[in-house]
PDB file of C-alpha atoms in Angstrom:
ATOM      1  CA  ALA F   1      -4.791 -41.866 -46.910  1.00  0.00           C
ATOM      2  CA  ALA F   2      -4.928 -42.218 -43.143  1.00  0.00           C
ATOM      3  CA  ALA F   3      -6.735 -39.508 -41.210  1.00  0.00           C
ATOM      4  CA  ALA F   4      -4.619 -37.354 -38.919  1.00  0.00           C
ATOM      5  CA  ALA F   5      -4.999 -37.983 -35.204  1.00  0.00           C
ATOM      6  CA  PRO F   6      -7.220 -35.387 -33.510  1.00  0.00           C
ATOM      7  CA  THR F   7      -5.510 -32.693 -31.514  1.00  0.00           C
ATOM      8  CA  PRO F   8      -6.059 -33.198 -27.760  1.00  0.00           C
ATOM      9  CA  ALA F   9      -8.457 -30.710 -26.193  1.00  0.00           C
ATOM     10  CA  PRO F  10      -7.002 -28.226 -23.711  1.00  0.00           C
ATOM     11  CA  ILE F  11      -7.249 -29.292 -20.069  1.00  0.00           C
ATOM     12  CA  THR F  12      -9.858 -26.592 -19.424  1.00  0.00           C
ATOM     13  CA  GLN F  13     -12.296 -28.507 -21.601  1.00  0.00           C
ATOM     14  CA  HIS F  14     -11.875 -31.581 -19.398  1.00  0.00           C
ATOM     15  CA  LEU F  15     -12.445 -29.723 -16.123  1.00  0.00           C
ATOM     16  CA  PRO F  16     -15.682 -27.738 -16.448  1.00  0.00           C
ATOM     17  CA  LEU F  17     -15.148 -25.528 -13.403  1.00  0.00           C
ATOM     18  CA  SER F  18     -17.327 -22.511 -12.707  1.00  0.00           C
ATOM     19  CA  ARG F  19     -15.887 -19.600 -10.751  1.00  0.00           C
ATOM     20  CA  LYS F  20     -19.373 -18.105 -10.254  1.00  0.00           C
ATOM     21  CA  LYS F  21     -20.709 -20.553  -7.656  1.00  0.00           C
ATOM     22  CA  ALA F  22     -17.727 -22.373  -6.199  1.00  0.00           C
ATOM     23  CA  ILE F  23     -15.138 -21.478  -3.618  1.00  0.00           C
ATOM     24  CA  TRP F  24     -11.665 -21.776  -5.099  1.00  0.00           C
ATOM     25  CA  PRO F  25      -8.692 -22.527  -2.886  1.00  0.00           C
ATOM     26  CA  PRO F  26      -5.827 -20.072  -3.136  1.00  0.00           C
ATOM     27  CA  CYS F  27      -2.785 -20.968  -5.214  1.00  0.00           C
ATOM     28  CA  LEU F  28      -0.754 -23.272  -2.961  1.00  0.00           C
ATOM     29  CA  CYS F  29       2.620 -25.000  -2.985  1.00  0.00           C
ATOM     30  CA  GLY F  30       3.760 -27.679  -0.533  1.00  0.00           C
ATOM     31  CA  HIS F  31       0.169 -28.828   0.098  1.00  0.00           C
ATOM     32  CA  THR F  32      -1.234 -32.363   0.013  1.00  0.00           C
ATOM     33  CA  ALA F  33      -4.089 -33.866  -1.954  1.00  0.00           C
ATOM     34  CA  ALA F  34      -5.754 -37.243  -1.420  1.00  0.00           C
ATOM     35  CA  VAL F  35      -8.732 -38.808  -3.199  1.00  0.00           C
ATOM     36  CA  ILE F  36     -11.501 -40.600  -1.283  1.00  0.00           C
ATOM     37  CA  ASP F  37     -14.401 -41.932  -3.343  1.00  0.00           C
ATOM     38  CA  ASP F  38     -15.430 -39.064  -5.628  1.00  0.00           C
ATOM     39  CA  LYS F  39     -13.788 -36.300  -3.545  1.00  0.00           C
ATOM     40  CA  MET F  40     -10.273 -34.858  -3.531  1.00  0.00           C
ATOM     41  CA  LEU F  41      -9.143 -33.311  -0.235  1.00  0.00           C
ATOM     42  CA  VAL F  42      -6.485 -30.577  -0.275  1.00  0.00           C
ATOM     43  CA  TYR F  43      -4.812 -29.362   2.918  1.00  0.00           C
ATOM     44  CA  GLY F  44      -2.000 -27.096   3.973  1.00  0.00           C
ATOM     45  CA  GLY F  45       0.668 -25.535   1.844  1.00  0.00           C
ATOM     46  CA  LYS F  46       1.930 -22.008   1.355  1.00  0.00           C
ATOM     47  CA  ARG F  47      -0.049 -19.265  -0.392  1.00  0.00           C
ATOM     48  CA  SER F  48       1.526 -17.041  -3.037  1.00  0.00           C
ATOM     49  CA  ASN F  49       1.861 -14.254  -0.420  1.00  0.00           C
ATOM     50  CA  GLY F  50       4.021 -16.553   1.783  1.00  0.00           C
ATOM     51  CA  THR F  51       1.455 -17.300   4.504  1.00  0.00           C
ATOM     52  CA  LEU F  52       0.732 -20.896   5.485  1.00  0.00           C
ATOM     53  CA  ASN F  53      -2.689 -22.437   4.917  1.00  0.00           C
ATOM     54  CA  ASN F  54      -4.628 -24.511   7.463  1.00  0.00           C
ATOM     55  CA  VAL F  55      -7.915 -24.797   5.558  1.00  0.00           C
ATOM     56  CA  LEU F  56      -9.196 -28.151   4.296  1.00  0.00           C
ATOM     57  CA  TYR F  57     -10.731 -27.943   0.820  1.00  0.00           C
ATOM     58  CA  GLU F  58     -12.829 -30.594  -0.872  1.00  0.00           C
ATOM     59  CA  TYR F  59     -13.177 -30.910  -4.646  1.00  0.00           C
ATOM     60  CA  ASP F  60     -16.133 -32.970  -5.890  1.00  0.00           C
ATOM     61  CA  LEU F  61     -14.864 -34.889  -8.912  1.00  0.00           C
ATOM     62  CA  ASP F  62     -18.411 -35.478 -10.197  1.00  0.00           C
ATOM     63  CA  LEU F  63     -19.914 -32.020  -9.650  1.00  0.00           C
ATOM     64  CA  HIS F  64     -16.660 -30.088 -10.317  1.00  0.00           C
ATOM     65  CA  THR F  65     -17.135 -27.857  -7.278  1.00  0.00           C
ATOM     66  CA  TRP F  66     -14.936 -26.811  -4.356  1.00  0.00           C
ATOM     67  CA  ARG F  67     -15.973 -26.246  -0.744  1.00  0.00           C
ATOM     68  CA  GLU F  68     -14.245 -25.544   2.559  1.00  0.00           C
ATOM     69  CA  ILE F  69     -14.534 -28.258   5.203  1.00  0.00           C
ATOM     70  CA  GLU F  70     -15.052 -26.842   8.688  1.00  0.00           C
ATOM     71  CA  PRO F  71     -13.320 -28.763  11.500  1.00  0.00           C
ATOM     72  CA  THR F  72     -15.583 -30.173  14.197  1.00  0.00           C
ATOM     73  CA  GLY F  73     -12.892 -29.746  16.861  1.00  0.00           C
ATOM     74  CA  LEU F  74      -9.606 -27.914  16.954  1.00  0.00           C
ATOM     75  CA  ALA F  75      -8.270 -27.047  13.527  1.00  0.00           C
ATOM     76  CA  PRO F  76      -4.910 -28.630  12.716  1.00  0.00           C
ATOM     77  CA  PRO F  77      -1.952 -26.284  12.471  1.00  0.00           C
ATOM     78  CA  PRO F  78      -0.817 -24.929   9.117  1.00  0.00           C
ATOM     79  CA  LEU F  79       1.442 -27.515   7.474  1.00  0.00           C
ATOM     80  CA  LEU F  80       3.960 -27.399   4.660  1.00  0.00           C
ATOM     81  CA  HIS F  81       5.621 -30.322   2.854  1.00  0.00           C
ATOM     82  CA  HIS F  82       3.578 -32.929   4.720  1.00  0.00           C
ATOM     83  CA  THR F  83       1.880 -36.075   3.452  1.00  0.00           C
ATOM     84  CA  ALA F  84      -1.743 -37.184   3.222  1.00  0.00           C
ATOM     85  CA  VAL F  85      -2.693 -40.612   1.919  1.00  0.00           C
ATOM     86  CA  THR F  86      -5.706 -42.893   1.790  1.00  0.00           C
ATOM     87  CA  TYR F  87      -5.861 -46.535   2.828  1.00  0.00           C
ATOM     88  CA  HIS F  88      -8.872 -48.644   1.858  1.00  0.00           C
ATOM     89  CA  ASN F  89     -10.621 -45.428   0.827  1.00  0.00           C
ATOM     90  CA  ARG F  90     -10.241 -43.898   4.298  1.00  0.00           C
ATOM     91  CA  PRO F  91      -8.125 -40.849   5.094  1.00  0.00           C
ATOM     92  CA  VAL F  92      -4.799 -41.341   6.808  1.00  0.00           C
ATOM     93  CA  PHE F  93      -2.922 -38.104   7.380  1.00  0.00           C
ATOM     94  CA  ILE F  94       0.753 -38.217   8.210  1.00  0.00           C
ATOM     95  CA  LEU F  95       1.489 -34.824   9.674  1.00  0.00           C
ATOM     96  CA  LEU F  96       5.181 -34.268   9.192  1.00  0.00           C
ATOM     97  CA  SER F  97       6.284 -30.781   8.414  1.00  0.00           C
ATOM     98  CA  PRO F  98       9.531 -28.866   8.799  1.00  0.00           C
ATOM     99  CA  PRO F  99       9.257 -25.540  10.618  1.00  0.00           C
ATOM    100  CA  PRO F 100       8.226 -22.701   8.263  1.00  0.00           C
TER     101      PRO F 100
END
């Protein structure tokens, strides 16, 4: 008799994230995410309380940790329903957003 296929593990077993040490971004909708090397960058979006977010978060895909990225100049405005892409592993942000 053939053995039954194993049941897939829940997603939480594949993403070993620790809430004790890491910063976690707030729940967001309408944000963007782009992967560069072993990092995922998340920007913009709307929080669950309705306010817009203008913080850039970085998720390390190897270490499974989040951190906030501080701007070196002026911070970009909060954006919603915009696009962020990478090209040849370099960030290219297309900042198009309807008014909130």
